Amino acid sequence: MFERAGINYLILEKATTIRALGSSLGLDASSLPVMEQLGLLEDFYQASKPVRHFNFYNEGVKPIGMIDFSDLQEIGGYPAIILDRPAFYNVLLKNIPKEKIKYNKRVLTITQDADGATAICSDGSAYLSSIIIGADGAYSAVRQNIYKSLKAKGKLSSNDAKPLGYNQHCL
């Protein structure tokens, strides 16, 4: 994927194997251009279903609203699609060379100096890079290390210092 842009990369995966768990994912004009640049767009189209609209219901399953997505392709150049998380992972995994994923690599801390940033894992291994991207959830080790650094410099915003809230329910 990143090979197309000449970017050398390594994925540090904390799990011992990839487990495709979780709910469905929606992709649209905000994310599909990136998938196209990575050469994944057709694979995502094949693994997904188009989303034409969302219906909203109250607790009594009475309809309370609808969002129409039928004109998204005309407006943004890409349709809205939905796919389950296993299909999403399968598209990614079939396009990532196996040697680019290191399993059982839980990132604990990140240090930064003039040479770059170093991800230090729970097994003691360390990986130096010019860029580290955290993609392990809302409370990722990368995010927590950035927050710690910002807080020490007095630059962490009050909103980022608050725990993430969860105030929605899906039926």
PDB file of C-alpha atoms in Angstrom:
ATOM      1  CA  MET A   1       0.000   0.000   0.000  1.00  0.00           C
ATOM      2  CA  PHE A   2       2.515   2.620   1.098  1.00  0.00           C
ATOM      3  CA  GLU A   3       4.969   1.079  -1.351  1.00  0.00           C
ATOM      4  CA  ARG A   4       3.130   2.932  -4.133  1.00  0.00           C
ATOM      5  CA  ALA A   5       4.262   6.216  -2.553  1.00  0.00           C
ATOM      6  CA  GLY A   6       7.784   4.958  -1.825  1.00  0.00           C
ATOM      7  CA  ILE A   7       7.160   4.963   1.923  1.00  0.00           C
ATOM      8  CA  ASN A   8       8.947   2.315   3.954  1.00  0.00           C
ATOM      9  CA  TYR A   9       6.799   1.199   6.879  1.00  0.00           C
ATOM     10  CA  LEU A  10       6.311  -1.438   9.533  1.00  0.00           C
ATOM     11  CA  ILE A  11       3.118  -2.292  11.404  1.00  0.00           C
ATOM     12  CA  LEU A  12       3.495  -3.119  15.102  1.00  0.00           C
ATOM     13  CA  GLU A  13       0.430  -5.179  16.028  1.00  0.00           C
ATOM     14  CA  LYS A  14      -0.170  -5.856  19.717  1.00  0.00           C
ATOM     15  CA  ALA A  15      -2.255  -8.991  19.084  1.00  0.00           C
ATOM     16  CA  THR A  16      -0.640 -12.332  18.323  1.00  0.00           C
ATOM     17  CA  THR A  17      -2.941 -12.656  15.295  1.00  0.00           C
ATOM     18  CA  ILE A  18      -5.428 -10.350  13.615  1.00  0.00           C
ATOM     19  CA  ARG A  19      -8.924 -10.910  14.952  1.00  0.00           C
ATOM     20  CA  ALA A  20     -11.525  -9.277  12.770  1.00  0.00           C
ATOM     21  CA  LEU A  21     -13.990  -8.316  15.476  1.00  0.00           C
ATOM     22  CA  GLY A  22     -16.320  -5.378  15.759  1.00  0.00           C
ATOM     23  CA  SER A  23     -19.205  -3.758  14.031  1.00  0.00           C
ATOM     24  CA  SER A  24     -19.716  -2.446  10.542  1.00  0.00           C
ATOM     25  CA  LEU A  25     -17.773   0.441   9.067  1.00  0.00           C
ATOM     26  CA  GLY A  26     -19.028   3.138   6.746  1.00  0.00           C
ATOM     27  CA  LEU A  27     -16.748   4.730   4.168  1.00  0.00           C
ATOM     28  CA  ASP A  28     -17.535   7.716   1.969  1.00  0.00           C
ATOM     29  CA  ALA A  29     -15.965  10.696   0.194  1.00  0.00           C
ATOM     30  CA  SER A  30     -13.981  11.550   3.325  1.00  0.00           C
ATOM     31  CA  SER A  31     -12.074   8.243   3.310  1.00  0.00           C
ATOM     32  CA  LEU A  32     -12.476   6.583  -0.094  1.00  0.00           C
ATOM     33  CA  PRO A  33     -10.018   8.926  -1.895  1.00  0.00           C
ATOM     34  CA  VAL A  34      -7.290   7.629   0.438  1.00  0.00           C
ATOM     35  CA  MET A  35      -8.301   4.044  -0.351  1.00  0.00           C
ATOM     36  CA  GLU A  36      -8.081   4.913  -4.042  1.00  0.00           C
ATOM     37  CA  GLN A  37      -4.575   6.372  -3.618  1.00  0.00           C
ATOM     38  CA  LEU A  38      -3.528   3.194  -1.816  1.00  0.00           C
ATOM     39  CA  GLY A  39      -4.911   1.071  -4.662  1.00  0.00           C
ATOM     40  CA  LEU A  40      -7.645  -0.439  -2.480  1.00  0.00           C
ATOM     41  CA  LEU A  41     -10.791   1.226  -3.826  1.00  0.00           C
ATOM     42  CA  GLU A  42     -11.991  -1.600  -6.086  1.00  0.00           C
ATOM     43  CA  ASP A  43     -11.378  -4.162  -3.331  1.00  0.00           C
ATOM     44  CA  PHE A  44     -13.485  -2.088  -0.929  1.00  0.00           C
ATOM     45  CA  TYR A  45     -16.264  -1.715  -3.500  1.00  0.00           C
ATOM     46  CA  GLN A  46     -16.306  -5.490  -3.997  1.00  0.00           C
ATOM     47  CA  ALA A  47     -16.382  -6.188  -0.237  1.00  0.00           C
ATOM     48  CA  SER A  48     -19.116  -3.666   0.593  1.00  0.00           C
ATOM     49  CA  LYS A  49     -22.706  -2.674  -0.046  1.00  0.00           C
ATOM     50  CA  PRO A  50     -23.860   0.801  -1.073  1.00  0.00           C
ATOM     51  CA  VAL A  51     -25.617   2.910   1.552  1.00  0.00           C
ATOM     52  CA  ARG A  52     -28.556   4.780   0.132  1.00  0.00           C
ATOM     53  CA  HIS A  53     -30.062   6.000   3.398  1.00  0.00           C
ATOM     54  CA  PHE A  54     -30.075   5.574   7.189  1.00  0.00           C
ATOM     55  CA  ASN A  55     -33.305   5.244   9.102  1.00  0.00           C
ATOM     56  CA  PHE A  56     -33.464   6.343  12.738  1.00  0.00           C
ATOM     57  CA  TYR A  57     -35.843   4.916  15.327  1.00  0.00           C
ATOM     58  CA  ASN A  58     -36.657   5.707  18.942  1.00  0.00           C
ATOM     59  CA  GLU A  59     -36.689   3.181  21.797  1.00  0.00           C
ATOM     60  CA  GLY A  60     -40.166   2.017  20.727  1.00  0.00           C
ATOM     61  CA  VAL A  61     -38.875   1.354  17.203  1.00  0.00           C
ATOM     62  CA  LYS A  62     -40.958   4.229  15.856  1.00  0.00           C
ATOM     63  CA  PRO A  63     -39.308   5.963  12.871  1.00  0.00           C
ATOM     64  CA  ILE A  64     -38.000   9.386  13.854  1.00  0.00           C
ATOM     65  CA  GLY A  65     -35.850  10.358  10.884  1.00  0.00           C
ATOM     66  CA  MET A  66     -33.866   9.452   7.809  1.00  0.00           C
ATOM     67  CA  ILE A  67     -30.654  10.604   6.130  1.00  0.00           C
ATOM     68  CA  ASP A  68     -30.558  10.246   2.351  1.00  0.00           C
ATOM     69  CA  PHE A  69     -27.149   9.373   0.892  1.00  0.00           C
ATOM     70  CA  SER A  70     -28.318   8.732  -2.679  1.00  0.00           C
ATOM     71  CA  ASP A  71     -26.669  11.868  -4.094  1.00  0.00           C
ATOM     72  CA  LEU A  72     -23.291  11.529  -2.325  1.00  0.00           C
ATOM     73  CA  GLN A  73     -21.504  10.202  -5.398  1.00  0.00           C
ATOM     74  CA  GLU A  74     -22.677  13.150  -7.472  1.00  0.00           C
ATOM     75  CA  ILE A  75     -21.707  15.625  -4.751  1.00  0.00           C
ATOM     76  CA  GLY A  76     -18.425  14.131  -3.514  1.00  0.00           C
ATOM     77  CA  GLY A  77     -17.325  11.818  -6.300  1.00  0.00           C
ATOM     78  CA  TYR A  78     -17.681   8.672  -4.187  1.00  0.00           C
ATOM     79  CA  PRO A  79     -20.672   6.717  -2.889  1.00  0.00           C
ATOM     80  CA  ALA A  80     -21.292   5.848   0.737  1.00  0.00           C
ATOM     81  CA  ILE A  81     -20.532   2.176   1.390  1.00  0.00           C
ATOM     82  CA  ILE A  82     -20.789  -0.119   4.389  1.00  0.00           C
ATOM     83  CA  LEU A  83     -18.927  -3.322   5.176  1.00  0.00           C
ATOM     84  CA  ASP A  84     -18.332  -5.468   8.208  1.00  0.00           C
ATOM     85  CA  ARG A  85     -15.049  -5.248  10.049  1.00  0.00           C
ATOM     86  CA  PRO A  86     -13.825  -8.722   8.961  1.00  0.00           C
ATOM     87  CA  ALA A  87     -14.239  -7.673   5.304  1.00  0.00           C
ATOM     88  CA  PHE A  88     -12.382  -4.413   6.029  1.00  0.00           C
ATOM     89  CA  TYR A  89      -9.488  -6.308   7.627  1.00  0.00           C
ATOM     90  CA  ASN A  90      -9.422  -8.829   4.776  1.00  0.00           C
ATOM     91  CA  VAL A  91      -9.025  -6.058   2.188  1.00  0.00           C
ATOM     92  CA  LEU A  92      -6.156  -4.546   4.159  1.00  0.00           C
ATOM     93  CA  LEU A  93      -4.437  -7.842   4.941  1.00  0.00           C
ATOM     94  CA  LYS A  94      -4.525  -9.102   1.363  1.00  0.00           C
ATOM     95  CA  ASN A  95      -2.743  -5.916   0.283  1.00  0.00           C
ATOM     96  CA  ILE A  96      -0.094  -5.687   3.016  1.00  0.00           C
ATOM     97  CA  PRO A  97       3.035  -7.802   2.541  1.00  0.00           C
ATOM     98  CA  LYS A  98       3.205 -10.267   5.434  1.00  0.00           C
ATOM     99  CA  GLU A  99       6.732  -9.194   6.378  1.00  0.00           C
ATOM    100  CA  LYS A 100       5.454  -5.666   7.080  1.00  0.00           C
ATOM    101  CA  ILE A 101       3.410  -6.808  10.104  1.00  0.00           C
ATOM    102  CA  LYS A 102       5.143  -7.645  13.394  1.00  0.00           C
ATOM    103  CA  TYR A 103       2.753  -9.391  15.773  1.00  0.00           C
ATOM    104  CA  ASN A 104       2.821  -9.388  19.576  1.00  0.00           C
ATOM    105  CA  LYS A 105       4.333  -5.881  19.575  1.00  0.00           C
ATOM    106  CA  ARG A 106       2.497  -3.853  22.201  1.00  0.00           C
ATOM    107  CA  VAL A 107       3.819  -0.282  22.127  1.00  0.00           C
ATOM    108  CA  LEU A 108       4.384   0.982  25.667  1.00  0.00           C
ATOM    109  CA  THR A 109       6.246   4.232  25.217  1.00  0.00           C
ATOM    110  CA  ILE A 110       7.521   6.529  22.543  1.00  0.00           C
ATOM    111  CA  THR A 111      10.645   8.630  22.846  1.00  0.00           C
ATOM    112  CA  GLN A 112      11.695  11.384  20.508  1.00  0.00           C
ATOM    113  CA  ASP A 113      15.091  12.904  19.756  1.00  0.00           C
ATOM    114  CA  ALA A 114      17.001  14.425  16.838  1.00  0.00           C
ATOM    115  CA  ASP A 115      17.186  11.027  15.095  1.00  0.00           C
ATOM    116  CA  GLY A 116      13.411  10.484  15.094  1.00  0.00           C
ATOM    117  CA  ALA A 117      10.829   8.755  17.225  1.00  0.00           C
ATOM    118  CA  THR A 118      11.337   5.358  18.830  1.00  0.00           C
ATOM    119  CA  ALA A 119       8.488   3.012  19.695  1.00  0.00           C
ATOM    120  CA  ILE A 120       9.429   0.778  22.631  1.00  0.00           C
ATOM    121  CA  CYS A 121       7.433  -2.434  22.928  1.00  0.00           C
ATOM    122  CA  SER A 122       6.521  -4.593  25.913  1.00  0.00           C
ATOM    123  CA  ASP A 123       8.985  -7.298  24.801  1.00  0.00           C
ATOM    124  CA  GLY A 124      11.852  -4.787  24.982  1.00  0.00           C
ATOM    125  CA  SER A 125      12.192  -4.314  21.237  1.00  0.00           C
ATOM    126  CA  ALA A 126      12.515  -0.777  19.889  1.00  0.00           C
ATOM    127  CA  TYR A 127      11.772   0.645  16.458  1.00  0.00           C
ATOM    128  CA  LEU A 128      13.195   3.972  15.266  1.00  0.00           C
ATOM    129  CA  SER A 129      11.212   5.896  12.667  1.00  0.00           C
ATOM    130  CA  SER A 130      10.740   9.395  11.341  1.00  0.00           C
ATOM    131  CA  ILE A 131       6.959   9.029  11.784  1.00  0.00           C
ATOM    132  CA  ILE A 132       4.875   6.910  14.157  1.00  0.00           C
ATOM    133  CA  ILE A 133       1.154   6.547  13.520  1.00  0.00           C
ATOM    134  CA  GLY A 134      -1.105   5.232  16.270  1.00  0.00           C
ATOM    135  CA  ALA A 135      -4.022   3.173  14.999  1.00  0.00           C
ATOM    136  CA  ASP A 136      -4.861   1.103  18.045  1.00  0.00           C
ATOM    137  CA  GLY A 137      -7.987   2.847  19.227  1.00  0.00           C
ATOM    138  CA  ALA A 138      -9.119   5.899  21.120  1.00  0.00           C
ATOM    139  CA  TYR A 139      -6.741   5.231  24.004  1.00  0.00           C
ATOM    140  CA  SER A 140      -3.752   4.247  21.864  1.00  0.00           C
ATOM    141  CA  ALA A 141      -0.268   4.217  23.319  1.00  0.00           C
ATOM    142  CA  VAL A 142       0.780   6.713  20.657  1.00  0.00           C
ATOM    143  CA  ARG A 143      -1.989   9.140  21.635  1.00  0.00           C
ATOM    144  CA  GLN A 144      -1.290   8.721  25.345  1.00  0.00           C
ATOM    145  CA  ASN A 145       2.412   9.445  24.789  1.00  0.00           C
ATOM    146  CA  ILE A 146       1.594  12.552  22.751  1.00  0.00           C
ATOM    147  CA  TYR A 147      -0.806  13.723  25.480  1.00  0.00           C
ATOM    148  CA  LYS A 148       1.825  13.105  28.156  1.00  0.00           C
ATOM    149  CA  SER A 149       4.361  15.178  26.221  1.00  0.00           C
ATOM    150  CA  LEU A 150       1.863  17.991  25.566  1.00  0.00           C
ATOM    151  CA  LYS A 151       0.770  18.021  29.209  1.00  0.00           C
ATOM    152  CA  ALA A 152       4.395  18.296  30.387  1.00  0.00           C
ATOM    153  CA  LYS A 153       4.802  21.329  28.101  1.00  0.00           C
ATOM    154  CA  GLY A 154       1.497  22.846  29.270  1.00  0.00           C
ATOM    155  CA  LYS A 155       0.022  22.509  25.776  1.00  0.00           C
ATOM    156  CA  LEU A 156      -2.628  19.809  26.288  1.00  0.00           C
ATOM    157  CA  SER A 157      -6.076  21.278  25.642  1.00  0.00           C
ATOM    158  CA  SER A 158      -8.725  20.853  28.326  1.00  0.00           C
ATOM    159  CA  ASN A 159     -10.931  18.907  25.890  1.00  0.00           C
ATOM    160  CA  ASP A 160      -8.162  16.411  25.156  1.00  0.00           C
ATOM    161  CA  ALA A 161      -7.501  15.986  28.884  1.00  0.00           C
ATOM    162  CA  LYS A 162     -11.076  14.743  29.419  1.00  0.00           C
ATOM    163  CA  PRO A 163     -11.948  11.054  29.030  1.00  0.00           C
ATOM    164  CA  LEU A 164     -13.726  10.210  25.805  1.00  0.00           C
ATOM    165  CA  GLY A 165     -17.470  10.037  26.292  1.00  0.00           C
ATOM    166  CA  TYR A 166     -19.813   7.473  24.853  1.00  0.00           C
ATOM    167  CA  ASN A 167     -23.366   8.661  24.629  1.00  0.00           C
ATOM    168  CA  GLN A 168     -24.858   6.747  21.709  1.00  0.00           C
ATOM    169  CA  HIS A 169     -26.527   3.368  21.498  1.00  0.00           C
ATOM    170  CA  CYS A 170     -27.041   1.196  18.455  1.00  0.00           C
ATOM    171  CA  LEU A 171     -29.988  -1.185  18.340  1.00  0.00           C
TER     172      LEU A 171
END
